[in-house]
PDB file of C-alpha atoms in Angstrom:
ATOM      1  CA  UNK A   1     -32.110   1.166  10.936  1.00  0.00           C
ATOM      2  CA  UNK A   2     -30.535  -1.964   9.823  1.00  0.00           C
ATOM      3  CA  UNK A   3     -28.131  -0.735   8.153  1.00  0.00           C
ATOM      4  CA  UNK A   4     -27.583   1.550  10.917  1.00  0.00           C
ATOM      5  CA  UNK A   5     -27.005  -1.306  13.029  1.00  0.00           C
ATOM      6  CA  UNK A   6     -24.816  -3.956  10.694  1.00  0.00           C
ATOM      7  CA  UNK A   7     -22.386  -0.773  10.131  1.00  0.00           C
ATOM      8  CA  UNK A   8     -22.008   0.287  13.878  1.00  0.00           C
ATOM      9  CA  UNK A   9     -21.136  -3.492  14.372  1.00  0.00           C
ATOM     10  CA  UNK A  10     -18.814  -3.695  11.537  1.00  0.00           C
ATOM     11  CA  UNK A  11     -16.876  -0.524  12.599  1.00  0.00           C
ATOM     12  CA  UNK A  12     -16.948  -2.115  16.137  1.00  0.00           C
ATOM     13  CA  UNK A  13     -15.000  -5.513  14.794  1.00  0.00           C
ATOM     14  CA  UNK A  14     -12.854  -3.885  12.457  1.00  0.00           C
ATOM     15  CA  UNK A  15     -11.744  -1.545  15.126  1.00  0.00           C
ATOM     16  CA  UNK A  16     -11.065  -4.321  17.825  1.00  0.00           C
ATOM     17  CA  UNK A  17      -9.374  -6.257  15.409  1.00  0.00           C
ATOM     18  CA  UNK A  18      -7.348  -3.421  13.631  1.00  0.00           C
ATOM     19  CA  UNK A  19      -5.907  -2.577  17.312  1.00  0.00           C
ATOM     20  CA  UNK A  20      -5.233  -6.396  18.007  1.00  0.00           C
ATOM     21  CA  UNK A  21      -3.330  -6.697  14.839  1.00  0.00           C
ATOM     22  CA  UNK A  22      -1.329  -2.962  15.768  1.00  0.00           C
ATOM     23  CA  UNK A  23      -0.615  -3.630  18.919  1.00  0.00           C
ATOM     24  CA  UNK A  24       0.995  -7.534  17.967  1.00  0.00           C
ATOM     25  CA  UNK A  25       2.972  -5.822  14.926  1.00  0.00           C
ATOM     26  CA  UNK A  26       4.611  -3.574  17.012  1.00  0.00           C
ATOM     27  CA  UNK A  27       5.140  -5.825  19.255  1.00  0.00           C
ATOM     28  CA  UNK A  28       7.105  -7.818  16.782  1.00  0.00           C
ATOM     29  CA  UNK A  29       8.590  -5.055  15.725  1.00  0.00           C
ATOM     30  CA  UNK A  30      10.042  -3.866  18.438  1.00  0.00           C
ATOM     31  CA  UNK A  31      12.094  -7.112  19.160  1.00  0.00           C
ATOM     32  CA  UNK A  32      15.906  -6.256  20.129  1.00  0.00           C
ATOM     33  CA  UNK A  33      16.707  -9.760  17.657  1.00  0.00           C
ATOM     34  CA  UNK A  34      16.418  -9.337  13.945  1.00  0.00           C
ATOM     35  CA  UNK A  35      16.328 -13.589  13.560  1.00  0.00           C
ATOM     36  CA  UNK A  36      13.667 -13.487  16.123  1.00  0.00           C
ATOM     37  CA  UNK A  37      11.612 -10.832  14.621  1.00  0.00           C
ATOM     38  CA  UNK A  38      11.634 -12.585  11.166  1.00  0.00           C
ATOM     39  CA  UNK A  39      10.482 -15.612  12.311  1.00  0.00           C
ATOM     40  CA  UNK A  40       7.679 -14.370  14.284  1.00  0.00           C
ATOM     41  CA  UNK A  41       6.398 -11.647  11.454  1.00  0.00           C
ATOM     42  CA  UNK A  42       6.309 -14.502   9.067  1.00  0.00           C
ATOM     43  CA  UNK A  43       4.740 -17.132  11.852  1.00  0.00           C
ATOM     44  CA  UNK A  44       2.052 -14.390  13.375  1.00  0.00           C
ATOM     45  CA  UNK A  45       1.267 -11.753  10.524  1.00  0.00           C
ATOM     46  CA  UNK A  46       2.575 -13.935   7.059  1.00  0.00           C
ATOM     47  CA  UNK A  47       4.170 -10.705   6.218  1.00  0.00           C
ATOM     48  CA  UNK A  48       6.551  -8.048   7.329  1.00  0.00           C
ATOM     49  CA  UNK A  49       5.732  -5.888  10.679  1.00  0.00           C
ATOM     50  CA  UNK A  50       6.010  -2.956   8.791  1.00  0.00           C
ATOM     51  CA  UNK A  51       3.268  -3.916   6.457  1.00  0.00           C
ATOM     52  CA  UNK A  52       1.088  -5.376   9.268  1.00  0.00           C
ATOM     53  CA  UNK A  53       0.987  -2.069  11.114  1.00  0.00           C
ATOM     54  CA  UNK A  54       0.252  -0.073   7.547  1.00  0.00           C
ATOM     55  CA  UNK A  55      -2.638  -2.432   7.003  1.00  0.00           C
ATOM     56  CA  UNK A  56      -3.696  -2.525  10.856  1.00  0.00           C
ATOM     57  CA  UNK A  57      -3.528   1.523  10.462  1.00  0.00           C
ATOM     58  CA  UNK A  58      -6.086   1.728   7.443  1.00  0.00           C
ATOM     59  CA  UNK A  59      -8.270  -0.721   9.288  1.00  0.00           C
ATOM     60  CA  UNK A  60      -8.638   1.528  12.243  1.00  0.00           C
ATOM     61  CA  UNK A  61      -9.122   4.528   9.736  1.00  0.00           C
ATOM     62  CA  UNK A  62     -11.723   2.405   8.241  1.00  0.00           C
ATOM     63  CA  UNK A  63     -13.401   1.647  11.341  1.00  0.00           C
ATOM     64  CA  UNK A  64     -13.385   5.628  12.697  1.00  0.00           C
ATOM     65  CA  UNK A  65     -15.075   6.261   8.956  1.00  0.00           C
ATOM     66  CA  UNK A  66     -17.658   3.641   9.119  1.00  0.00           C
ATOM     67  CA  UNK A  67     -18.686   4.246  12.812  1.00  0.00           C
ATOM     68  CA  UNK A  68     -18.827   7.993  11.798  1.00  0.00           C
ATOM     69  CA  UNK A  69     -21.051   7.360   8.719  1.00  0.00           C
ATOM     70  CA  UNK A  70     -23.598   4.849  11.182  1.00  0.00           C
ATOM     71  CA  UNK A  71     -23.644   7.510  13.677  1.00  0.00           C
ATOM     72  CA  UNK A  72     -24.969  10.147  11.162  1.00  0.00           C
ATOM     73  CA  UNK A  73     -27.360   7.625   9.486  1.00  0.00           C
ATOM     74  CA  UNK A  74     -28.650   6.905  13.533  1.00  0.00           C
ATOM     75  CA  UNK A  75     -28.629  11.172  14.231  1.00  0.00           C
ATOM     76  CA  UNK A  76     -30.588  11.278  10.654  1.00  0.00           C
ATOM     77  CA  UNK A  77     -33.096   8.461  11.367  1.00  0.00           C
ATOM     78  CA  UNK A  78     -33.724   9.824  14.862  1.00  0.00           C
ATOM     79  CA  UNK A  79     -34.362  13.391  13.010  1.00  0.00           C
ATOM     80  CA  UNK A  80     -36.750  12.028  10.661  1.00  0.00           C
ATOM     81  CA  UNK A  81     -38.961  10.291  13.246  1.00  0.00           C
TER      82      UNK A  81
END
């Protein structure tokens, strides 16, 4: 059940901060001044905001995976009992 438990708040994290880091990126991306947009990808993400969303993208897949895989270890454990 530990397991159970460090995953569910793992998936949790990565989730919250997977969204946090989407929603700035496209923030930054969507900035009407290419100077601007530059200077606040490198200052706020230390990369591009194309590679910031592709990276905040697999950590929300991540998180949906993991928080699947703890809720079928939880269903299984509560089986077994």
């Amino acid at each position: 059940m530990f397991f159970v438990a460090v995953g569910n708040l793992v998936a949790w994290l990565t989730f919250l901060l997977g969204s946090a880091q989407l929603g700035l990126a496209l923030f930054i991306a969507w900035r009407p001044d290419a100077a601007e947009r530059a200077w606040m990808a490198e200052r706020y993400l230390n990369s591009s905001s194309g590679s910031a969303i592709n990276e905040a993208v697999l950590m929300i897949g991540f998180s949906l995976v993991l928080g699947i895989l703890a809720s079928i270890g939880k269903s299984l454990r509560e089986q077994q009992q």
